[in-house]
Protein backbone atom coordinates (compact mmCIF):
# COMPACT_ATOMS: atom_id res chain seq x y z
CA MET A 1 -4.39 19.73 9.68
CA ALA A 2 -7.73 20.83 10.77
CA ASN A 3 -8.94 18.71 13.92
CA PRO A 4 -8.04 15.39 13.19
CA GLN A 5 -10.85 14.00 15.94
CA ALA A 6 -13.27 15.36 13.36
CA GLY A 7 -12.74 13.74 9.98
CA ARG A 8 -14.47 11.46 8.09
CA LEU A 9 -11.75 8.43 9.37
CA ALA A 10 -11.28 9.39 12.90
CA GLY A 11 -10.73 6.77 14.81
CA LYS A 12 -9.95 5.19 11.95
CA VAL A 13 -6.42 2.87 11.45
CA ALA A 14 -5.26 2.81 8.24
CA PHE A 15 -2.40 0.26 6.94
CA ILE A 16 -0.66 1.66 3.69
CA THR A 17 2.02 0.23 1.88
CA GLY A 18 4.10 1.89 -0.34
CA ALA A 19 3.64 5.36 1.14
CA GLY A 20 6.63 6.70 1.53
CA THR A 21 6.56 8.62 -1.82
CA GLY A 22 3.64 9.13 -4.56
CA ILE A 23 0.07 8.12 -3.82
CA GLY A 24 1.29 6.63 -1.35
CA ARG A 25 2.60 9.09 1.16
CA ALA A 26 -0.04 11.52 -0.51
CA THR A 27 -2.89 9.09 0.49
CA ALA A 28 -1.13 8.69 4.19
CA GLU A 29 -1.31 12.46 4.48
CA LEU A 30 -4.73 12.69 3.55
CA PHE A 31 -5.96 10.00 5.60
CA ALA A 32 -4.20 11.83 8.76
CA HIS A 33 -5.89 14.53 7.40
CA GLU A 34 -9.23 13.00 8.15
CA GLY A 35 -8.26 11.75 11.66
CA ALA A 36 -7.18 8.10 10.76
CA ARG A 37 -4.13 7.05 12.56
CA VAL A 38 -1.63 6.27 9.44
CA VAL A 39 0.67 3.27 9.16
CA ILE A 40 3.46 3.82 6.99
CA ALA A 41 4.48 0.44 5.73
CA GLU A 42 7.64 1.65 3.46
CA ILE A 43 10.78 -0.59 1.89
CA ASP A 44 12.51 2.69 2.14
CA ALA A 45 13.06 3.75 5.79
CA PRO A 46 14.14 6.78 5.24
CA SER A 47 11.65 7.73 2.85
CA GLY A 48 8.64 6.06 5.39
CA GLU A 49 10.06 8.29 7.93
CA GLU A 50 9.81 11.40 5.90
CA THR A 51 5.94 10.27 5.34
CA ALA A 52 5.56 9.90 9.21
CA HIS A 53 7.18 13.40 10.23
CA ARG A 54 5.63 15.61 7.99
CA ILE A 55 2.22 14.50 9.54
CA ALA A 56 3.72 14.31 12.80
CA ALA A 57 4.10 18.06 12.04
CA ALA A 58 0.33 19.00 11.08
CA GLY A 59 -1.05 17.00 13.83
CA GLY A 60 -1.67 13.56 12.72
CA ASP A 61 -0.70 9.68 14.33
CA SER A 62 1.30 7.46 12.19
CA ILE A 63 3.67 5.24 12.38
CA ALA A 64 6.47 3.26 9.55
CA ILE A 65 7.38 0.59 9.64
CA PRO A 66 10.21 -0.78 6.86
CA THR A 67 8.36 -3.65 4.92
CA ASP A 68 9.35 -5.39 2.02
CA VAL A 69 5.81 -6.19 0.44
CA ARG A 70 7.36 -8.95 -1.97
CA GLU A 71 8.48 -10.54 1.37
CA ALA A 72 5.11 -12.84 3.83
CA ASP A 73 7.30 -12.20 6.59
CA SER A 74 7.44 -8.66 5.93
CA LEU A 75 4.15 -7.71 5.43
CA GLN A 76 2.46 -10.24 7.96
CA ALA A 77 5.15 -9.23 10.69
CA ALA A 78 4.28 -5.09 9.65
CA ILE A 79 0.54 -5.53 9.79
CA ARG A 80 0.98 -7.43 13.32
CA GLN A 81 2.87 -4.90 14.52
CA ALA A 82 0.06 -2.38 12.99
CA VAL A 83 -2.43 -4.02 15.27
CA SER A 84 -0.59 -4.16 18.09
CA HIS A 85 0.67 -0.71 18.09
CA TYR A 86 -2.87 0.65 17.25
CA GLY A 87 -5.20 -2.24 18.65
CA ARG A 88 -7.56 -2.52 15.19
CA LEU A 89 -7.57 -2.35 11.22
CA ASP A 90 -9.67 -0.46 9.03
CA VAL A 91 -8.35 0.08 6.33
CA LEU A 92 -6.07 -2.08 3.83
CA HIS A 93 -4.62 0.26 1.38
CA ASN A 94 -2.25 -2.02 -0.95
CA ASN A 95 -0.89 0.54 -3.06
CA ALA A 96 3.25 -0.36 -3.74
CA GLY A 97 4.06 -1.23 -7.21
CA GLY A 98 5.36 0.49 -9.84
CA SER A 99 7.35 -0.44 -13.63
CA THR A 100 10.73 0.35 -14.65
CA LEU A 101 12.47 1.02 -17.73
CA GLN A 102 12.84 -2.75 -18.45
CA ASP A 103 9.74 -3.31 -18.89
CA SER A 104 9.08 -3.67 -22.94
CA ASP A 105 6.97 -6.21 -24.53
CA VAL A 106 6.20 -9.35 -24.42
CA VAL A 107 9.26 -10.58 -26.47
CA ASN A 108 11.35 -7.88 -25.32
CA ALA A 109 10.97 -7.88 -21.97
CA PRO A 110 13.73 -9.28 -19.72
CA ILE A 111 11.97 -12.32 -18.08
CA GLU A 112 13.73 -11.05 -14.53
CA GLU A 113 11.13 -7.56 -15.32
CA PHE A 114 8.04 -10.25 -15.56
CA TRP A 115 8.65 -11.41 -12.72
CA ARG A 116 9.50 -7.93 -10.75
CA ALA A 117 6.51 -6.89 -11.99
CA ILE A 118 4.23 -9.73 -10.73
CA THR A 119 5.90 -10.29 -7.52
CA LEU A 120 6.24 -6.37 -6.52
CA ASP A 121 2.32 -5.54 -8.07
CA LEU A 122 0.43 -8.60 -8.25
CA PHE A 123 1.60 -10.71 -5.37
CA GLY A 124 2.40 -7.72 -3.17
CA THR A 125 -1.20 -7.12 -3.15
CA PHE A 126 -2.30 -10.56 -2.65
CA LEU A 127 -0.13 -10.71 0.81
CA GLY A 128 -1.67 -7.46 1.49
CA CYS A 129 -4.68 -8.77 1.51
CA ARG A 130 -4.08 -12.60 2.96
CA PHE A 131 -2.67 -10.57 6.01
CA GLY A 132 -4.35 -7.67 5.99
CA ILE A 133 -8.31 -8.92 5.74
CA PRO A 134 -8.42 -11.05 8.74
CA GLU A 135 -7.20 -8.08 10.77
CA LEU A 136 -10.48 -6.30 9.46
CA ILE A 137 -12.88 -8.61 10.13
CA ARG A 138 -11.37 -8.88 13.60
CA SER A 139 -11.76 -5.12 13.79
CA GLY A 140 -15.17 -4.87 12.93
CA GLY A 141 -15.27 -4.60 8.92
CA GLY A 142 -13.21 -2.27 6.99
CA ALA A 143 -12.33 -1.05 3.43
CA VAL A 144 -9.97 -2.26 1.03
CA ILE A 145 -8.35 -0.03 -1.27
CA ASN A 146 -6.36 -2.52 -3.78
CA MET A 147 -4.25 -0.22 -6.99
CA ALA A 148 -4.72 -1.09 -10.21
CA SER A 149 -4.66 1.30 -13.04
CA VAL A 150 -6.64 2.04 -16.62
CA VAL A 151 -3.95 -0.40 -18.48
CA ALA A 152 -5.24 -3.54 -16.99
CA LEU A 153 -8.62 -2.35 -18.91
CA MET A 154 -6.94 -0.99 -21.70
CA GLY A 155 -3.33 -1.94 -22.36
CA PHE A 156 -0.48 0.06 -22.58
CA PRO A 157 2.22 -0.23 -25.50
CA GLY A 158 5.62 -1.21 -24.36
CA ARG A 159 4.58 -2.13 -20.51
CA ASP A 160 2.91 -5.34 -20.66
CA CYS A 161 4.89 -6.63 -17.49
CA TYR A 162 3.26 -3.54 -14.93
CA THR A 163 -0.07 -3.97 -17.85
CA ALA A 164 0.06 -7.81 -16.53
CA ALA A 165 0.61 -7.45 -12.84
CA LYS A 166 -2.02 -4.60 -12.75
CA GLY A 167 -4.44 -6.74 -14.79
CA GLY A 168 -4.39 -9.52 -12.07
CA ILE A 169 -5.01 -6.85 -8.97
CA ALA A 170 -7.84 -5.96 -11.05
CA ALA A 171 -8.54 -9.11 -11.69
CA LEU A 172 -8.21 -10.29 -7.56
CA THR A 173 -10.43 -7.21 -6.58
């Protein structure tokens, strides 16, 4: 890692949900490379710890906090722990989400799949904003990054649950 104290995010604290794999992990590593201290909020604790180890190995500063974004108490506690550890919050990246093979068109998708998508993607983003934005304000301002998708604007045949959730995120943002 290049000198993290000299990056564009030097001195900033970034809270990233779903940072154990995929886009979330890549974002966490990039933010750390740019000098941010990164909070990895991840439901799968081993994946979150792996991301933290990768950041540490590259010279960055991060902590992993097991977090279920679908549960208000879990997400609120994770944000509080992050602020307690680092003293502030500057970036909130609501990244956790995804689709499953159970997703389908509105007629055939299991009702449980709709609730899973809405709860994980949309409600998780809502909770992140609800508990994270006050901390951003207390820290003097910051940035909120909510992961929607192009499907929010165009739709995606056979993925109506995911599309509805991402459309909600776009509207919330």
